Short mmCIF file of N, CA and C in Angstrom, two decimals:
data_model
loop_
_atom_site.label_atom_id
_atom_site.label_comp_id
_atom_site.label_asym_id
_atom_site.label_seq_id
_atom_site.Cartn_x
_atom_site.Cartn_y
_atom_site.Cartn_z
N MET K 169 -7.83 -31.92 12.19
CA MET K 169 -7.72 -32.75 13.34
C MET K 169 -8.34 -34.02 13.02
N LYS K 170 -7.69 -35.10 13.15
CA LYS K 170 -8.24 -36.44 12.85
C LYS K 170 -8.66 -37.13 14.10
N ALA K 171 -9.69 -37.95 14.00
CA ALA K 171 -10.22 -38.74 15.09
C ALA K 171 -9.12 -39.74 15.59
N LYS K 172 -8.34 -40.25 14.73
CA LYS K 172 -7.22 -41.16 15.06
C LYS K 172 -6.29 -40.51 16.02
N ASP K 173 -5.91 -39.24 15.80
CA ASP K 173 -5.04 -38.50 16.60
C ASP K 173 -5.56 -38.30 17.96
N LEU K 174 -6.93 -38.00 17.98
CA LEU K 174 -7.65 -37.73 19.23
C LEU K 174 -7.68 -39.03 20.13
N ASN K 175 -7.85 -40.19 19.49
CA ASN K 175 -7.89 -41.46 20.21
C ASN K 175 -6.56 -41.70 21.00
N GLU K 176 -5.48 -41.16 20.46
CA GLU K 176 -4.14 -41.46 21.03
C GLU K 176 -3.85 -40.52 22.26
N ARG K 177 -4.66 -39.51 22.43
CA ARG K 177 -4.40 -38.46 23.46
C ARG K 177 -4.95 -38.94 24.83
N SER K 178 -4.38 -38.37 25.87
CA SER K 178 -4.88 -38.78 27.16
C SER K 178 -6.18 -38.06 27.52
N LEU K 179 -6.85 -38.44 28.59
CA LEU K 179 -8.07 -37.90 28.96
C LEU K 179 -7.94 -36.40 29.38
N GLU K 180 -6.87 -36.16 30.12
CA GLU K 180 -6.69 -34.73 30.61
C GLU K 180 -6.36 -33.84 29.43
N ASP K 181 -5.63 -34.37 28.46
CA ASP K 181 -5.29 -33.59 27.27
C ASP K 181 -6.52 -33.30 26.46
N LEU K 182 -7.36 -34.24 26.34
CA LEU K 182 -8.69 -34.03 25.64
C LEU K 182 -9.50 -32.95 26.35
N LYS K 183 -9.60 -32.96 27.61
CA LYS K 183 -10.40 -32.02 28.34
C LYS K 183 -9.83 -30.65 28.20
N GLU K 184 -8.48 -30.53 28.14
CA GLU K 184 -7.89 -29.25 28.03
C GLU K 184 -8.11 -28.69 26.58
N LEU K 185 -8.04 -29.69 25.57
CA LEU K 185 -8.36 -29.28 24.16
C LEU K 185 -9.77 -28.85 23.99
N GLU K 186 -10.72 -29.53 24.72
CA GLU K 186 -12.14 -29.10 24.65
C GLU K 186 -12.26 -27.58 25.16
N LYS K 187 -11.68 -27.32 26.28
CA LYS K 187 -11.74 -25.98 26.80
C LYS K 187 -11.16 -25.02 25.82
N SER K 188 -10.02 -25.30 25.24
CA SER K 188 -9.43 -24.46 24.33
C SER K 188 -10.30 -24.20 23.04
N LEU K 189 -10.91 -25.27 22.55
CA LEU K 189 -11.75 -25.15 21.36
C LEU K 189 -13.06 -24.34 21.70
N ARG K 190 -13.63 -24.55 22.91
CA ARG K 190 -14.82 -23.72 23.28
C ARG K 190 -14.42 -22.23 23.33
N SER K 191 -13.23 -21.96 23.86
CA SER K 191 -12.79 -20.54 23.91
C SER K 191 -12.60 -20.02 22.51
N ASP K 192 -11.98 -20.75 21.65
CA ASP K 192 -11.76 -20.35 20.21
C ASP K 192 -13.04 -20.13 19.55
N LEU K 193 -13.99 -21.00 19.78
CA LEU K 193 -15.33 -20.86 19.11
C LEU K 193 -16.05 -19.56 19.56
N PHE K 194 -15.92 -19.25 20.86
CA PHE K 194 -16.50 -18.11 21.42
C PHE K 194 -15.82 -16.81 20.73
N GLN K 195 -14.56 -16.81 20.72
CA GLN K 195 -13.72 -15.69 20.13
C GLN K 195 -14.12 -15.52 18.63
N ASN K 196 -14.25 -16.56 17.96
CA ASN K 196 -14.52 -16.50 16.50
C ASN K 196 -16.03 -15.97 16.27
N ARG K 197 -16.83 -16.36 17.12
CA ARG K 197 -18.20 -15.88 17.02
C ARG K 197 -18.26 -14.36 17.38
N LEU K 198 -17.51 -14.00 18.35
CA LEU K 198 -17.46 -12.58 18.71
C LEU K 198 -16.84 -11.74 17.65
N LYS K 199 -15.80 -12.26 17.06
CA LYS K 199 -15.15 -11.52 15.89
C LYS K 199 -15.99 -11.43 14.71
N ASN K 200 -16.83 -12.47 14.46
CA ASN K 200 -17.77 -12.48 13.38
C ASN K 200 -18.88 -11.48 13.62
N PHE K 201 -19.34 -11.36 14.80
CA PHE K 201 -20.36 -10.47 15.18
C PHE K 201 -19.94 -9.02 14.94
N THR K 202 -18.66 -8.70 15.26
CA THR K 202 -18.15 -7.32 15.17
C THR K 202 -17.41 -7.11 13.79
N ASN K 203 -17.67 -8.00 12.85
CA ASN K 203 -17.06 -7.90 11.49
C ASN K 203 -15.55 -7.87 11.49
N ARG K 204 -14.85 -8.58 12.36
CA ARG K 204 -13.43 -8.56 12.37
C ARG K 204 -12.87 -9.99 11.97
N LEU K 205 -13.75 -10.91 11.69
CA LEU K 205 -13.36 -12.23 11.36
C LEU K 205 -13.18 -12.34 9.84
N ASP K 206 -12.03 -12.56 9.32
CA ASP K 206 -11.73 -12.66 7.93
C ASP K 206 -12.23 -13.95 7.27
N ASP K 207 -11.97 -15.05 7.94
CA ASP K 207 -12.31 -16.37 7.43
C ASP K 207 -13.46 -16.96 8.21
N THR K 208 -14.63 -16.91 7.73
CA THR K 208 -15.74 -17.37 8.56
C THR K 208 -15.83 -18.93 8.60
N SER K 209 -15.05 -19.55 7.79
CA SER K 209 -15.09 -21.03 7.88
C SER K 209 -14.39 -21.57 9.09
N ASN K 210 -13.70 -20.71 9.80
CA ASN K 210 -13.04 -21.07 11.02
C ASN K 210 -14.09 -21.49 12.07
N ILE K 211 -15.24 -20.87 12.07
CA ILE K 211 -16.31 -21.15 13.02
C ILE K 211 -16.72 -22.64 12.79
N ARG K 212 -16.99 -22.99 11.62
CA ARG K 212 -17.41 -24.30 11.22
C ARG K 212 -16.34 -25.39 11.60
N LYS K 213 -15.18 -25.01 11.31
CA LYS K 213 -14.00 -26.01 11.52
C LYS K 213 -13.86 -26.21 13.02
N THR K 214 -13.92 -25.14 13.77
CA THR K 214 -13.78 -25.26 15.20
C THR K 214 -14.96 -26.08 15.84
N ARG K 215 -16.16 -25.83 15.28
CA ARG K 215 -17.42 -26.52 15.84
C ARG K 215 -17.11 -28.03 15.56
N ARG K 216 -16.68 -28.36 14.43
CA ARG K 216 -16.49 -29.82 14.04
C ARG K 216 -15.42 -30.45 14.89
N ASP K 217 -14.33 -29.82 15.08
CA ASP K 217 -13.23 -30.27 15.89
C ASP K 217 -13.75 -30.48 17.39
N LEU K 218 -14.54 -29.54 17.89
CA LEU K 218 -15.02 -29.70 19.17
C LEU K 218 -15.97 -30.86 19.28
N ALA K 219 -16.74 -31.14 18.26
CA ALA K 219 -17.59 -32.30 18.19
C ALA K 219 -16.84 -33.56 18.24
N ARG K 220 -15.75 -33.56 17.50
CA ARG K 220 -14.85 -34.80 17.47
C ARG K 220 -14.33 -35.06 18.91
N VAL K 221 -13.91 -34.02 19.57
CA VAL K 221 -13.31 -34.19 20.90
C VAL K 221 -14.32 -34.71 21.83
N LEU K 222 -15.61 -34.10 21.73
CA LEU K 222 -16.67 -34.56 22.65
C LEU K 222 -17.09 -35.98 22.37
N THR K 223 -17.02 -36.43 21.13
CA THR K 223 -17.31 -37.80 20.71
C THR K 223 -16.37 -38.74 21.41
N VAL K 224 -15.13 -38.38 21.29
CA VAL K 224 -14.09 -39.25 21.85
C VAL K 224 -14.17 -39.34 23.40
N LEU K 225 -14.41 -38.20 24.00
CA LEU K 225 -14.66 -38.15 25.48
C LEU K 225 -15.87 -39.03 25.87
N LYS K 226 -16.89 -38.92 25.08
CA LYS K 226 -18.13 -39.69 25.44
C LYS K 226 -17.89 -41.17 25.22
N SER K 227 -17.15 -41.55 24.27
CA SER K 227 -16.90 -42.95 24.04
C SER K 227 -15.97 -43.55 25.13
N ARG K 228 -15.13 -42.68 25.72
CA ARG K 228 -14.34 -43.11 26.85
C ARG K 228 -15.11 -43.17 28.20
N GLY K 229 -16.34 -42.60 28.21
CA GLY K 229 -17.10 -42.54 29.32
C GLY K 229 -16.84 -41.39 30.22
N ALA K 230 -16.17 -40.42 29.71
CA ALA K 230 -15.94 -39.11 30.46
C ALA K 230 -16.88 -38.10 29.95
N ALA K 231 -17.92 -37.81 30.74
CA ALA K 231 -18.96 -36.86 30.26
C ALA K 231 -18.41 -35.41 30.40
N PRO K 232 -18.64 -34.59 29.41
CA PRO K 232 -18.26 -33.15 29.51
C PRO K 232 -18.93 -32.45 30.62
N GLU K 233 -18.28 -31.48 31.19
CA GLU K 233 -18.78 -30.78 32.42
C GLU K 233 -20.11 -30.05 32.04
N ALA K 234 -20.24 -29.55 30.87
CA ALA K 234 -21.50 -28.74 30.59
C ALA K 234 -22.74 -29.65 30.49
N GLN K 235 -22.53 -30.85 29.98
CA GLN K 235 -23.63 -31.78 29.81
C GLN K 235 -23.83 -32.79 30.98
N ALA K 236 -22.85 -32.74 31.93
CA ALA K 236 -22.89 -33.76 32.98
C ALA K 236 -23.90 -33.33 34.08
N SER K 237 -24.16 -32.05 34.22
CA SER K 237 -25.01 -31.55 35.24
C SER K 237 -26.48 -31.77 34.81
N THR K 238 -27.29 -32.27 35.71
CA THR K 238 -28.67 -32.50 35.42
C THR K 238 -29.49 -31.33 35.95
N LYS K 239 -30.62 -31.10 35.30
CA LYS K 239 -31.47 -30.03 35.59
C LYS K 239 -32.62 -30.60 36.53
N GLU K 240 -32.66 -30.04 37.70
CA GLU K 240 -33.76 -30.43 38.62
C GLU K 240 -34.63 -29.34 38.87
N GLY K 241 -35.89 -29.62 38.84
CA GLY K 241 -36.83 -28.62 39.03
C GLY K 241 -38.10 -29.11 39.54
#
């Protein structure tokens, strides 16, 4: 996944892609933990793709939901 391709996508599409990548990352980690993941490089690739998506979202001013909430205490 290239950053140039991400810049051309809409905001809603990027948010949907973020959710999908988070889900894929969780599934890959779970499979790795249970020794069912054949290609462990998928975890790294997914993490990097997710970072690219979050970077594009942040540059557009759309904060991700997980980081947008502030901790008050």
